[in-house]
Short mmCIF file of C-alpha atoms and ligand atoms in Angstrom, two decimals:
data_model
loop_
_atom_site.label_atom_id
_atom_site.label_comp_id
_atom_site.label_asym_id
_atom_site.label_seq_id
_atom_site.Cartn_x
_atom_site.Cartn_y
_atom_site.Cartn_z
CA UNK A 1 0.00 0.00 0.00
CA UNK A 2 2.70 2.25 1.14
CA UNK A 3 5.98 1.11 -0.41
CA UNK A 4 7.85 4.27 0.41
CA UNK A 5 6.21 4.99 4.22
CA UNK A 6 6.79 1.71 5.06
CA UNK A 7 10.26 1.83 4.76
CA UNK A 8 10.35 5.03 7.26
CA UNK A 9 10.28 5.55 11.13
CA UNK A 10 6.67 6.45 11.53
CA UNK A 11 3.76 5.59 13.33
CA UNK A 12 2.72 2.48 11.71
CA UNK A 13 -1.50 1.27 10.50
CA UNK A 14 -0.52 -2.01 11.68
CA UNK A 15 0.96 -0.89 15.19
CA UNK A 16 -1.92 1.39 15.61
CA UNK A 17 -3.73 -0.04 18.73
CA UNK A 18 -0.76 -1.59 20.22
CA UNK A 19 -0.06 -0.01 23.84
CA UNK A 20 3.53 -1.82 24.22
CA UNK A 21 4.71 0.21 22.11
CA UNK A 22 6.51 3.34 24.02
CA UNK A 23 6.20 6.86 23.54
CA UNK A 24 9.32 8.45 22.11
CA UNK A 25 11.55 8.12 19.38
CA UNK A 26 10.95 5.30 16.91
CA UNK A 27 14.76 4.67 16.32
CA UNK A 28 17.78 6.15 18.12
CA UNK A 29 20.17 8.60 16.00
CA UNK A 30 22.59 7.75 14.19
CA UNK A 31 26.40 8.76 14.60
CA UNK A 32 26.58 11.93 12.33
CA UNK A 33 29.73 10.20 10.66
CA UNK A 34 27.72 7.34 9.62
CA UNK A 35 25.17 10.38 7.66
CA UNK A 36 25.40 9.98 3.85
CA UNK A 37 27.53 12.75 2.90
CA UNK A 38 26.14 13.01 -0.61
CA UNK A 39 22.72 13.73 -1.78
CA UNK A 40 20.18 10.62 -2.86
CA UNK A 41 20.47 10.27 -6.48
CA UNK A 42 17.45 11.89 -8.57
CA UNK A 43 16.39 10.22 -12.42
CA UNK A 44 19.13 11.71 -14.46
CA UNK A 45 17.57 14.65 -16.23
CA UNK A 46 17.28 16.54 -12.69
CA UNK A 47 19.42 18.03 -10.62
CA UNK A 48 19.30 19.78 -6.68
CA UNK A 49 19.25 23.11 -5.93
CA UNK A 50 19.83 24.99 -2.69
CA UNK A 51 17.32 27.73 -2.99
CA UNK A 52 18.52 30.99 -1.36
CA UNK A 53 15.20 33.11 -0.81
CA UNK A 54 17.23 35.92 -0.24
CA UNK A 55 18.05 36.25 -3.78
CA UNK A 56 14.49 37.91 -5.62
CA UNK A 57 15.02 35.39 -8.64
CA UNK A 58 14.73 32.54 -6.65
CA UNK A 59 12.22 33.55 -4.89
CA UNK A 60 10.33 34.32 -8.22
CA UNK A 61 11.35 30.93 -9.17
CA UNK A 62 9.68 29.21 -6.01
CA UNK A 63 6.71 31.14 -5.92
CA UNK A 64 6.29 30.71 -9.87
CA UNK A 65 6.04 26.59 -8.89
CA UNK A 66 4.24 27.15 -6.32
CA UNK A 67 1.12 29.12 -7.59
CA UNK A 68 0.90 27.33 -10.39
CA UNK A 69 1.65 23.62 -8.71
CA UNK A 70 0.99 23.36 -4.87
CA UNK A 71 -2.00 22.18 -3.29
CA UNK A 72 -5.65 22.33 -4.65
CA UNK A 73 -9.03 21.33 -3.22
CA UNK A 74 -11.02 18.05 -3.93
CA UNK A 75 -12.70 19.52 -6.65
CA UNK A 76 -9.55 21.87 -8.32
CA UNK A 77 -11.50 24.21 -7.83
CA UNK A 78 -8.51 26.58 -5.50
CA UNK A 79 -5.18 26.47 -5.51
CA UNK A 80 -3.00 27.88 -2.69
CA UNK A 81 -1.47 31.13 -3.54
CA UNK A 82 0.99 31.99 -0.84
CA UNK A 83 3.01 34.99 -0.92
CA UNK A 84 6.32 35.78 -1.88
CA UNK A 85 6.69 38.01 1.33
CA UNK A 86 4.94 34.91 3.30
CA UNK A 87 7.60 32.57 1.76
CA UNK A 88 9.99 35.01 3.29
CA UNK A 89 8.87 34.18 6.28
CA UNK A 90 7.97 31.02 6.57
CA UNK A 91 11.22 29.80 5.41
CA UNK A 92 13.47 32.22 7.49
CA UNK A 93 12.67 31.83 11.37
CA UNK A 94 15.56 32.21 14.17
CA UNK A 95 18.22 29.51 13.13
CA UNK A 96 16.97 28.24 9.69
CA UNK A 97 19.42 26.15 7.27
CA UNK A 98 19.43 27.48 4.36
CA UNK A 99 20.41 24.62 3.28
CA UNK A 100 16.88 22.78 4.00
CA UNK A 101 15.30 24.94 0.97
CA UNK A 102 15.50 22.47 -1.52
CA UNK A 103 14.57 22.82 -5.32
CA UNK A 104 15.19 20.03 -7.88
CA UNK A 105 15.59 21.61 -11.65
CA UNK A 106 16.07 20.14 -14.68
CA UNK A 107 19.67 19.90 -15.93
CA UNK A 108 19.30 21.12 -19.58
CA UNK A 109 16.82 24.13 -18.84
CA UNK A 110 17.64 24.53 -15.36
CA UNK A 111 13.76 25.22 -14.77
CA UNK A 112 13.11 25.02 -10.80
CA UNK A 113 10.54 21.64 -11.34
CA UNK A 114 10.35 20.68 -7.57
CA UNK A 115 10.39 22.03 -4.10
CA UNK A 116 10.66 20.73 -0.31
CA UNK A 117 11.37 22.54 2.82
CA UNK A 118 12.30 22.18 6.45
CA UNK A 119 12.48 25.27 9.02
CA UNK A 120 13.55 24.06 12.92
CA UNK A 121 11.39 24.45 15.56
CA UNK A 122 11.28 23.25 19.19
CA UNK A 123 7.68 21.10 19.87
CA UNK A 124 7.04 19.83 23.26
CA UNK A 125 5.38 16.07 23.15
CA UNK A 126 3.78 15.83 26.37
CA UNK A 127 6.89 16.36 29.07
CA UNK A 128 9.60 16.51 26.26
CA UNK A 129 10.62 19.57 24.41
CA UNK A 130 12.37 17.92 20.86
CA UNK A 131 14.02 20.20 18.19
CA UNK A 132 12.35 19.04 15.07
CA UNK A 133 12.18 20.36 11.42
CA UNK A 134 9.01 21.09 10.34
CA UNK A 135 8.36 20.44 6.56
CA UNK A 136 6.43 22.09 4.32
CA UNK A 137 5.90 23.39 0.45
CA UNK A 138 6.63 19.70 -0.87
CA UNK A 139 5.40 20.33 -4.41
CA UNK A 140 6.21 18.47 -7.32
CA UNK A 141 5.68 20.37 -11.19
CA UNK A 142 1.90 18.77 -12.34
CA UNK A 143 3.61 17.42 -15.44
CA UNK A 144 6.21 15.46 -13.49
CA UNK A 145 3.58 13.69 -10.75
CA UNK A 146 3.64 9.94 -10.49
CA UNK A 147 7.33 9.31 -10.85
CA UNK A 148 8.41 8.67 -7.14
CA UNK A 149 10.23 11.91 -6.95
CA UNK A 150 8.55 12.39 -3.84
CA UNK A 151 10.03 10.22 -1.85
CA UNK A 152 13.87 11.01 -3.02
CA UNK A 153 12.96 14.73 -2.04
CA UNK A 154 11.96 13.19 1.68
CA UNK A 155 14.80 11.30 1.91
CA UNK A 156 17.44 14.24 1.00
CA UNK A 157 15.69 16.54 3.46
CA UNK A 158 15.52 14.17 6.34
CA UNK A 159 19.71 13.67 5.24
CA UNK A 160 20.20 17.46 5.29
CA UNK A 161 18.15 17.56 9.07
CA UNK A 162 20.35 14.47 10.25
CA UNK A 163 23.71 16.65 9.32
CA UNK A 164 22.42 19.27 11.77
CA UNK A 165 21.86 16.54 14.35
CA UNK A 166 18.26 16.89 14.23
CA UNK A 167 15.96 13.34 14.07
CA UNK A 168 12.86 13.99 14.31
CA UNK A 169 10.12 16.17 12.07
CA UNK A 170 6.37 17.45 12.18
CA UNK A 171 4.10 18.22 8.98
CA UNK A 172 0.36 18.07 8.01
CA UNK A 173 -0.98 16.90 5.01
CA UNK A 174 -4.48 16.93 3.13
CA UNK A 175 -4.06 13.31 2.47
CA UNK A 176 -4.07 10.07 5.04
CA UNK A 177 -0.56 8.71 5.48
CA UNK A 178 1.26 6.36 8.28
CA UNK A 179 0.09 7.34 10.26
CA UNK A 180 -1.94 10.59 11.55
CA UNK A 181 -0.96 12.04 15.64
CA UNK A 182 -4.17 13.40 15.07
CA UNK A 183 -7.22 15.00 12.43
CA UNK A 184 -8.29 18.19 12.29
CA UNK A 185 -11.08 19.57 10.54
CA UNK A 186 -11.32 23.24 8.53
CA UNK A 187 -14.31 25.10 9.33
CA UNK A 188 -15.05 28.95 7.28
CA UNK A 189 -16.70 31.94 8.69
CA UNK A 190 -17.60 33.90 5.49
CA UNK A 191 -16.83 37.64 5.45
CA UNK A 192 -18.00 38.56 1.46
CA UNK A 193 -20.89 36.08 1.15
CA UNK A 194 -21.59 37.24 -1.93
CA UNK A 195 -18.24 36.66 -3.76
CA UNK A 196 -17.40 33.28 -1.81
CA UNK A 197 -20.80 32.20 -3.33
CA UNK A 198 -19.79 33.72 -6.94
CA UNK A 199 -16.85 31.72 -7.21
CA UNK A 200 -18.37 28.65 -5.71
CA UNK A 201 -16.46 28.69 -2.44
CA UNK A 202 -19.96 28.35 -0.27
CA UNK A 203 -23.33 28.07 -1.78
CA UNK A 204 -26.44 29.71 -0.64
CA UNK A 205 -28.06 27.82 2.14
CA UNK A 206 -31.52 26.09 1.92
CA UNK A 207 -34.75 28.94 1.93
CA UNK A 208 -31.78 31.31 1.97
CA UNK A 209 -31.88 34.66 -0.38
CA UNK A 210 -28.95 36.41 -1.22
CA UNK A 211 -30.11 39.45 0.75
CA UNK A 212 -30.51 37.03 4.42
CA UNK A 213 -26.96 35.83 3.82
CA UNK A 214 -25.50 38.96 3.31
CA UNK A 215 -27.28 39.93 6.85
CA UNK A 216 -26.43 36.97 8.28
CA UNK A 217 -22.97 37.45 7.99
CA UNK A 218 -22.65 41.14 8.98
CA UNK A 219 -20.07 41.90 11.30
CA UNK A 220 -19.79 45.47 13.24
CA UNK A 221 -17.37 48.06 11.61
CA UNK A 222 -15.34 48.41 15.01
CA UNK A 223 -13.79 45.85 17.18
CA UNK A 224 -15.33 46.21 21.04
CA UNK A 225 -13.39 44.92 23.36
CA UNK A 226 -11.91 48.10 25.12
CA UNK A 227 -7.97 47.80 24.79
CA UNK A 228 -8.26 45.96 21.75
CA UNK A 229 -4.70 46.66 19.39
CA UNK A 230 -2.30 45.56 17.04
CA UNK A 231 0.52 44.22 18.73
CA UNK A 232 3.83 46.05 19.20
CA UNK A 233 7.38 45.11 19.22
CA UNK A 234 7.23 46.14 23.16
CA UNK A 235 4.95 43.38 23.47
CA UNK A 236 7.26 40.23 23.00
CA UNK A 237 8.07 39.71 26.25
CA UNK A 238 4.67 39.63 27.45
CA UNK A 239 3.07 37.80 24.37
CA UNK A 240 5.74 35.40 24.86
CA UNK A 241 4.95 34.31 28.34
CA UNK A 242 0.86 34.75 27.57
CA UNK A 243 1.20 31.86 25.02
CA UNK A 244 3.86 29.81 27.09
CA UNK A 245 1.56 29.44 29.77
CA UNK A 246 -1.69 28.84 27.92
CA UNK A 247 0.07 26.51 25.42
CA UNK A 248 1.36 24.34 28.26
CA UNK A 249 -2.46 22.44 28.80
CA UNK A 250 -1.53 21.23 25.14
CA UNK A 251 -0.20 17.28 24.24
CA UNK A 252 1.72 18.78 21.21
CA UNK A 253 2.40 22.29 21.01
CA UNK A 254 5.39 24.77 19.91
CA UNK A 255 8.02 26.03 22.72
CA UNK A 256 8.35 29.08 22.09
CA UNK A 257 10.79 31.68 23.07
CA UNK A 258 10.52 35.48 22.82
CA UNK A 259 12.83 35.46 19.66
CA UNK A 260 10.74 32.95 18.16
CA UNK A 261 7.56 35.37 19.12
CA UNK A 262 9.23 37.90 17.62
CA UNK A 263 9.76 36.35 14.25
CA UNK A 264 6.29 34.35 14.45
CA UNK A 265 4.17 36.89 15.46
CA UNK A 266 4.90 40.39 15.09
CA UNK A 267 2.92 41.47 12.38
CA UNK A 268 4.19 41.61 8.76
CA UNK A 269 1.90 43.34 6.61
CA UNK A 270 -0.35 40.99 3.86
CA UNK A 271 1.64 38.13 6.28
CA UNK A 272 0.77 38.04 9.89
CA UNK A 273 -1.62 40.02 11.67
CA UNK A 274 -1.55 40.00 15.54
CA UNK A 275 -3.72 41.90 18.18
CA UNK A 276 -3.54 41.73 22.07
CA UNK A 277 -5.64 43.27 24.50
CA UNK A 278 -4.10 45.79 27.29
CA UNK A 279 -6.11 46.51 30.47
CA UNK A 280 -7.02 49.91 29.97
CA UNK A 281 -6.32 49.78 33.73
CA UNK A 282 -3.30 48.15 34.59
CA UNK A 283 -2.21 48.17 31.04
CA UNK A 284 -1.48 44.92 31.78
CA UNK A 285 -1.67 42.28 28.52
CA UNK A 286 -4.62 39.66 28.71
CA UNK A 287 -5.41 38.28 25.53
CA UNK A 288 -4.18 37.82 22.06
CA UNK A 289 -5.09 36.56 18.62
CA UNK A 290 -3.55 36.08 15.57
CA UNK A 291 -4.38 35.35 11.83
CA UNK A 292 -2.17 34.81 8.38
CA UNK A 293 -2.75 35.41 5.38
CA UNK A 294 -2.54 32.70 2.33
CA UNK A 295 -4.74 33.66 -0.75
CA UNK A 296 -5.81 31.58 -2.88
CA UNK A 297 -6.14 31.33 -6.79
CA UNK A 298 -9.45 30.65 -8.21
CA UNK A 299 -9.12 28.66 -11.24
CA UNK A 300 -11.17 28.83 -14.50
CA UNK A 301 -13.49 32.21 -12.78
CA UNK A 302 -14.57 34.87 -15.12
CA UNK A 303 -15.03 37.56 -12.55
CA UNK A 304 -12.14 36.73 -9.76
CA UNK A 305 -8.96 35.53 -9.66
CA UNK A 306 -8.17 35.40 -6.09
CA UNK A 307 -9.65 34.66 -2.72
CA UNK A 308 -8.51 36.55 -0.04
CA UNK A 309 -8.10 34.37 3.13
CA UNK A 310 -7.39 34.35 6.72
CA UNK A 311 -6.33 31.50 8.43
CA UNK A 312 -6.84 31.40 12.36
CA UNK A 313 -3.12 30.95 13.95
CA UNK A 314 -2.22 31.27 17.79
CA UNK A 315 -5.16 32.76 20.38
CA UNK A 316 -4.83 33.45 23.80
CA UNK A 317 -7.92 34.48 25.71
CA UNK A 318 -7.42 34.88 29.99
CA UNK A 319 -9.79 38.12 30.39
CA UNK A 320 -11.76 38.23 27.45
CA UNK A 321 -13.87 36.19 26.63
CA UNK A 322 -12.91 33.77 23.51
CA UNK A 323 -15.74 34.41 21.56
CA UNK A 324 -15.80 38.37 21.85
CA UNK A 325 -11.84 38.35 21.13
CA UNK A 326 -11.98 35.90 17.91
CA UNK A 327 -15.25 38.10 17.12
CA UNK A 328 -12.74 41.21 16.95
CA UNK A 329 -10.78 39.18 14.79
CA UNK A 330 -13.44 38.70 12.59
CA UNK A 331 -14.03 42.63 12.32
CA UNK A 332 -10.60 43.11 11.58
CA UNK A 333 -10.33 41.08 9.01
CA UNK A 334 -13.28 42.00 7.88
CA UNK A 335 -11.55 45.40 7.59
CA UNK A 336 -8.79 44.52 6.08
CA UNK A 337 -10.81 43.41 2.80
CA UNK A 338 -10.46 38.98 3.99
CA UNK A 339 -12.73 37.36 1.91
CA UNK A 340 -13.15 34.45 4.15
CA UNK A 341 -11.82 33.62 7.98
CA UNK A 342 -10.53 30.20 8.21
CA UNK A 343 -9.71 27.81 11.21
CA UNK A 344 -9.15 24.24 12.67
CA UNK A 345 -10.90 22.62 15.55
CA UNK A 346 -7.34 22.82 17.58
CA UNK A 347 -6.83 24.20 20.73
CA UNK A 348 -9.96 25.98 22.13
CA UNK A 349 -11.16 26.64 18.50
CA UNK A 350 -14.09 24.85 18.93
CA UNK A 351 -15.86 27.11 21.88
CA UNK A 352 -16.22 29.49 19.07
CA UNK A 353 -16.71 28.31 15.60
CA UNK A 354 -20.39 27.67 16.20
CA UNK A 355 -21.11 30.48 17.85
CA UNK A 356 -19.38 33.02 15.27
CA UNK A 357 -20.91 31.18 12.22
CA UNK A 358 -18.06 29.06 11.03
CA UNK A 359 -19.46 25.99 8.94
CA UNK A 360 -17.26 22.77 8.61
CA UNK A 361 -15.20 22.66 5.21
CA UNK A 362 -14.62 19.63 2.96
CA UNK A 363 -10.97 19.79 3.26
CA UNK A 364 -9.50 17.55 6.87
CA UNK A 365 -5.80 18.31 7.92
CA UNK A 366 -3.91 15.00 9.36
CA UNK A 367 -0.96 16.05 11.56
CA UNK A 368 2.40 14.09 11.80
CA UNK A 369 5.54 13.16 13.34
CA UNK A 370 8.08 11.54 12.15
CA UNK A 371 10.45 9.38 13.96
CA UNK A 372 8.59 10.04 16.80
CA UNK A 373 5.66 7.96 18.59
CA UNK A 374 2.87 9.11 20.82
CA UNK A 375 0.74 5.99 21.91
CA UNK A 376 -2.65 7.38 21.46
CA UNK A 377 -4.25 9.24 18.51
CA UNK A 378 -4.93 12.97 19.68
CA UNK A 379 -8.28 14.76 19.39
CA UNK A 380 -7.58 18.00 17.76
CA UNK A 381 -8.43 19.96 21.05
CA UNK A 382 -5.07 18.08 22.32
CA UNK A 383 -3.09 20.00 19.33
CA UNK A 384 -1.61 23.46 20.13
CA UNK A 385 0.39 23.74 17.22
CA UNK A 386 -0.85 25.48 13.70
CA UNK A 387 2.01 24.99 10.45
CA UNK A 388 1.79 27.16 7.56
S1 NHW B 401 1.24 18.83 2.41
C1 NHW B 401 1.26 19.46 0.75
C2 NHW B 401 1.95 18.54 -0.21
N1 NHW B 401 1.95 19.12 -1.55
C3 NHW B 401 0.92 19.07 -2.40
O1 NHW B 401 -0.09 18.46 -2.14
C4 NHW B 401 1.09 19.86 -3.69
C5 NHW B 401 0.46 19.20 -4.87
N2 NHW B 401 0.97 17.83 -5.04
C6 NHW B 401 2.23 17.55 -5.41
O2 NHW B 401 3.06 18.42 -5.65
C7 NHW B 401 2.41 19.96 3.25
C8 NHW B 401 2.60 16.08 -5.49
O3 NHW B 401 1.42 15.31 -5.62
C9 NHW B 401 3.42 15.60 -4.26
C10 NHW B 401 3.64 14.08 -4.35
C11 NHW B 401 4.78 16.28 -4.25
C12 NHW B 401 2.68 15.88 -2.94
N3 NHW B 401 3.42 14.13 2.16
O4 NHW B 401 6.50 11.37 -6.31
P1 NHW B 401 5.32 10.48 -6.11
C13 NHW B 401 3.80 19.41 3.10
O5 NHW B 401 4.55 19.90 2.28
C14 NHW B 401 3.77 10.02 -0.91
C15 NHW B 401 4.19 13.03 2.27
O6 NHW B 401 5.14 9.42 -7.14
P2 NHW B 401 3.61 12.76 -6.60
C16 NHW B 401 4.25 18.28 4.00
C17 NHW B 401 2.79 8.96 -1.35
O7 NHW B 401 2.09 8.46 -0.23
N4 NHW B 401 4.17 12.02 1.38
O8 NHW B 401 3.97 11.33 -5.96
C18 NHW B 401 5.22 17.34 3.32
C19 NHW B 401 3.69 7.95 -2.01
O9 NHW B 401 4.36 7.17 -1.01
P3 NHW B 401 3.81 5.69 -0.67
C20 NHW B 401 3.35 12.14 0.33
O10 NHW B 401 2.15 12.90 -6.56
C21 NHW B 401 5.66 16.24 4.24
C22 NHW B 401 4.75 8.83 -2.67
O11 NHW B 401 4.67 10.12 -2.00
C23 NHW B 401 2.54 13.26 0.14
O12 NHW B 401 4.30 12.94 -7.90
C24 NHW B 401 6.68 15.33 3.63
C25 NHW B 401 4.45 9.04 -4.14
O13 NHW B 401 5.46 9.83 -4.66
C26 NHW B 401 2.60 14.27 1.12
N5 NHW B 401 1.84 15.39 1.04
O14 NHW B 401 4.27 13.79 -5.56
C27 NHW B 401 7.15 14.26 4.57
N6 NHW B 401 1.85 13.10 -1.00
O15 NHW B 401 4.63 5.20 0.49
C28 NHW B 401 8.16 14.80 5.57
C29 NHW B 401 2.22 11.92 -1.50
O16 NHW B 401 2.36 5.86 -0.31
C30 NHW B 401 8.72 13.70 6.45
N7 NHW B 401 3.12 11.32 -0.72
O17 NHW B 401 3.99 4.87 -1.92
C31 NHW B 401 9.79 14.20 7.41
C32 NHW B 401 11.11 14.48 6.72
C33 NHW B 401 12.16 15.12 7.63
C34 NHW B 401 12.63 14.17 8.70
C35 NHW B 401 13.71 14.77 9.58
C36 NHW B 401 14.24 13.84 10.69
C1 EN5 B 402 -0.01 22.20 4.78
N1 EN5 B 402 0.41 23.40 5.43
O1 EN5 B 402 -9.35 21.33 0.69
C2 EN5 B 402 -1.21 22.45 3.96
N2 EN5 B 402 -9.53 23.36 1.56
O2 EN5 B 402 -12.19 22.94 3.96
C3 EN5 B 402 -1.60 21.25 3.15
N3 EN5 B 402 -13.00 24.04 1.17
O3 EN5 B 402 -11.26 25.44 1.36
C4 EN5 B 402 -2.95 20.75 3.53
N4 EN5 B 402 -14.16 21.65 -3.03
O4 EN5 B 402 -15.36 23.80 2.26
C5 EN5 B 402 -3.99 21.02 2.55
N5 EN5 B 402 -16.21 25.70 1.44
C6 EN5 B 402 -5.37 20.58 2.95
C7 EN5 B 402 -6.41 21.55 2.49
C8 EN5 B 402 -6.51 21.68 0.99
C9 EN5 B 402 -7.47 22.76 0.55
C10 EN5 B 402 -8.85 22.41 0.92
C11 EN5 B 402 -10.89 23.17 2.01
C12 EN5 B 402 -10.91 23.15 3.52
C13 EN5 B 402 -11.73 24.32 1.47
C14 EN5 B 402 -13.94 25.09 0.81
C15 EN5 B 402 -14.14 25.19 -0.68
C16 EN5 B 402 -14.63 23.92 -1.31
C17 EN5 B 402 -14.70 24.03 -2.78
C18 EN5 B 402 -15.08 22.69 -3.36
C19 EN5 B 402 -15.26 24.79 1.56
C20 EN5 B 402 -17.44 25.67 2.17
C21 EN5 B 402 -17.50 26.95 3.00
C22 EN5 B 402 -18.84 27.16 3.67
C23 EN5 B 402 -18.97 28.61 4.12
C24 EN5 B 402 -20.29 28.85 4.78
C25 EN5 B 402 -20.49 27.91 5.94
C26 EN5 B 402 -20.32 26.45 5.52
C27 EN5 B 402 -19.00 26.24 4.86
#
């Protein structure tokens, strides 16, 4: 079934129930001299790449695969359109390898054809804080799908993360593989009703007129919760330790420092929006919430080419009440011209997505480790940890 996963140290179907199995690493490192010190071989008309996102032409190059290649919905009807600016980001967090941005191009053109990533981060498993490399942006050009280049792009990266002495990984996929920590679903809070329904993103609702889902969906023009802001680089310290402490009730979750704060949530404009309530008393900060911002592309529309989206990331919520803070959220990106607020069921998500008129989505996110085992499969209100 799976000829490459099987081969790898992950969480097994057939080991699925079994409770003798411990928690922890699946297989010990390896001595870094016994690392292959080449890369895997790839089918001879393609070659790696080291993709410096510095440079703007390889940047270009990546996004250029990327918004025409990465991933679509069930129906092809959307295809992720991150940023060049995002990409920035994503790829460039406090103690990234540049080395761990990896294209594959083909020799005689040198057209960039391929694409995998890995960024480090520290995630806590239960009790045990592991440096990992979280992987993302595997994409693969449509016309060369179906030739197993997938699996010699997972292989380099995991080589290039064992030269740094790192063994273990997280990711999230669309698609089932060995085998899931845990499944989230995507739920939508419409913001432009009329245009998600135009490009058929939602459809209008049973003995629903255009008119009562326009009203339906109204938000206020100003955010209410008194002290409500955009978050400051003055802030880190106190962000950081907000979301330490709340993000400690979580099985799997990010640890994050205040330099990792900084990079992760400070806002970027048309990248990462953050906004924290101070006490208008003791000025003291309570509550925070956070949103990104990955368009997507609209294929084969007349009238629109993108969708402007916001996806939920990190919320805090100690004074405020969760609802009335991810409500401001709402108005704010509401503001800010988002088409559409999206979110998983992690963390405390699902207090609110009811209430604030998120509907479930057809699209599921599974969430992985690799080379790592945790003997039960989480519900997604055990996950405090969002990837890009
Ligand atoms: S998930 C988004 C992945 N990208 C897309 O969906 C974009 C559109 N699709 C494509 O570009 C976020 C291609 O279809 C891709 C597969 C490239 C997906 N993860 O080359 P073949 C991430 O980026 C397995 C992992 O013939 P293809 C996370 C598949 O099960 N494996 O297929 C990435 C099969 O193996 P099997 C995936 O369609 C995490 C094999 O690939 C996968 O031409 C990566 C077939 O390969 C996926 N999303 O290319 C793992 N999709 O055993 C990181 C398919 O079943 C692991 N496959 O035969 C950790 C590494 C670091 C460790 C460090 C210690
Ligand atoms: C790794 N970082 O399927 C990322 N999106 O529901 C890789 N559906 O947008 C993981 N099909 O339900 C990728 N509208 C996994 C996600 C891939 C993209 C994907 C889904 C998530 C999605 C939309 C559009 C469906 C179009 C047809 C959807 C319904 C919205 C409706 C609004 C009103 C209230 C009810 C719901």
């Amino acid at each position: 079934r799976h000829k490459f996963w099987e081969t790898q140290p992950v969480g097994q179907f057939k080991d699925l129930g079994d409770a003798s199995l411990p928690e922890g690493p699946i297989e010990p490192p390896t001595p870094l001299s016994e690392v292959k010190q080449e890369p895997y071989n790839l089918p001879s008309p393609y070659e790696w790449t080291t993709c410096d996102m510095d440079l703007e032409e390889m940047c270009n190059e990546v996004y250029v695969l990327l918004t025409n290649n990465y991933v679509e919905d069930d129906e092809n009807m959307f295809r992720f359109n991150y940023s060049k600016e995002f990409l920035r980001w994503a790829l460039r967090p406090p103690g990234f390898y540049r080395s761990w941005h990896i294209g594959v191009r083909v020799k005689t053109s040198k057209k960039l054809v391929a694409f995998i990533t890995g960024v480090p981060a520290r995630i806590r498993a239960r009790d045990t804080v592991v440096t990992m490399a979280e992987i993302n942006f595997l994409c693969v050009h449509k016309k060369l799908r179906s030739k197993r280049l997938a699996p010699v792009m997972i292989k380099e990266v995991t080589r290039r993360v064992h030269m740094e002495n790192i063994w273990q990984a997280a990711y999230t996929a669309g698609v089932v593989l060995p085998t899931p920590i845990s499944t989230c679903q995507y739920w939508h809070r419409s913001l432009n009703p009329k245009k998600l329904i135009d490009v058929g993103f939602s459809r209008l609702g049973a003995r629903m007129t255009m008119s009562r889902t326009i009203k339906l969906y109204k938000l206020p023009d100003q955010t209410v919760t008194p002290g409500f802001r955009k978050m400051e680089p003055h802030d880190v310290p106190a962000v950081t330790r907000l979301l330490r402490n709340y993000l400690k009730q979580f099985v799997v979750a990010p640890d994050f420092d205040e330099n990792d704060v900084e990079h992760w949530l400070l806002p970027k404009e048309g990248v990462i929006d953050s906004y924290l309530v101070e006490s208008p008393e003791t000025h003291e900060i309570t509550d925070f919430c956070s949103f990104y911002t990955l368009p997507s592309s609209i294929l084969g529309n007349q009238n629109h080419s993108t969708l402007k989206a916001a996806y939920s990331y990190y919320n805090v919520s100690t004074k405020t009440p969760l609802i009335q803070l991810m409500n401001d959220a709402l108005i704010v990106a509401k503001q800010k011209d988002f088409d559409v607020f999206n979110a998983l069921d992690v963390m405390q998500n699902e207090s609110f997505l009811k209430e604030l008129k998120f509907g479930p989505g057809d699209g599921k996110l599974h969430y992985y480790l690799y080379n790592y085992r945790l003997k039960h499969v989480l519900r997604a209100s055990e996950l405090g940890l969002v990837l890009l």
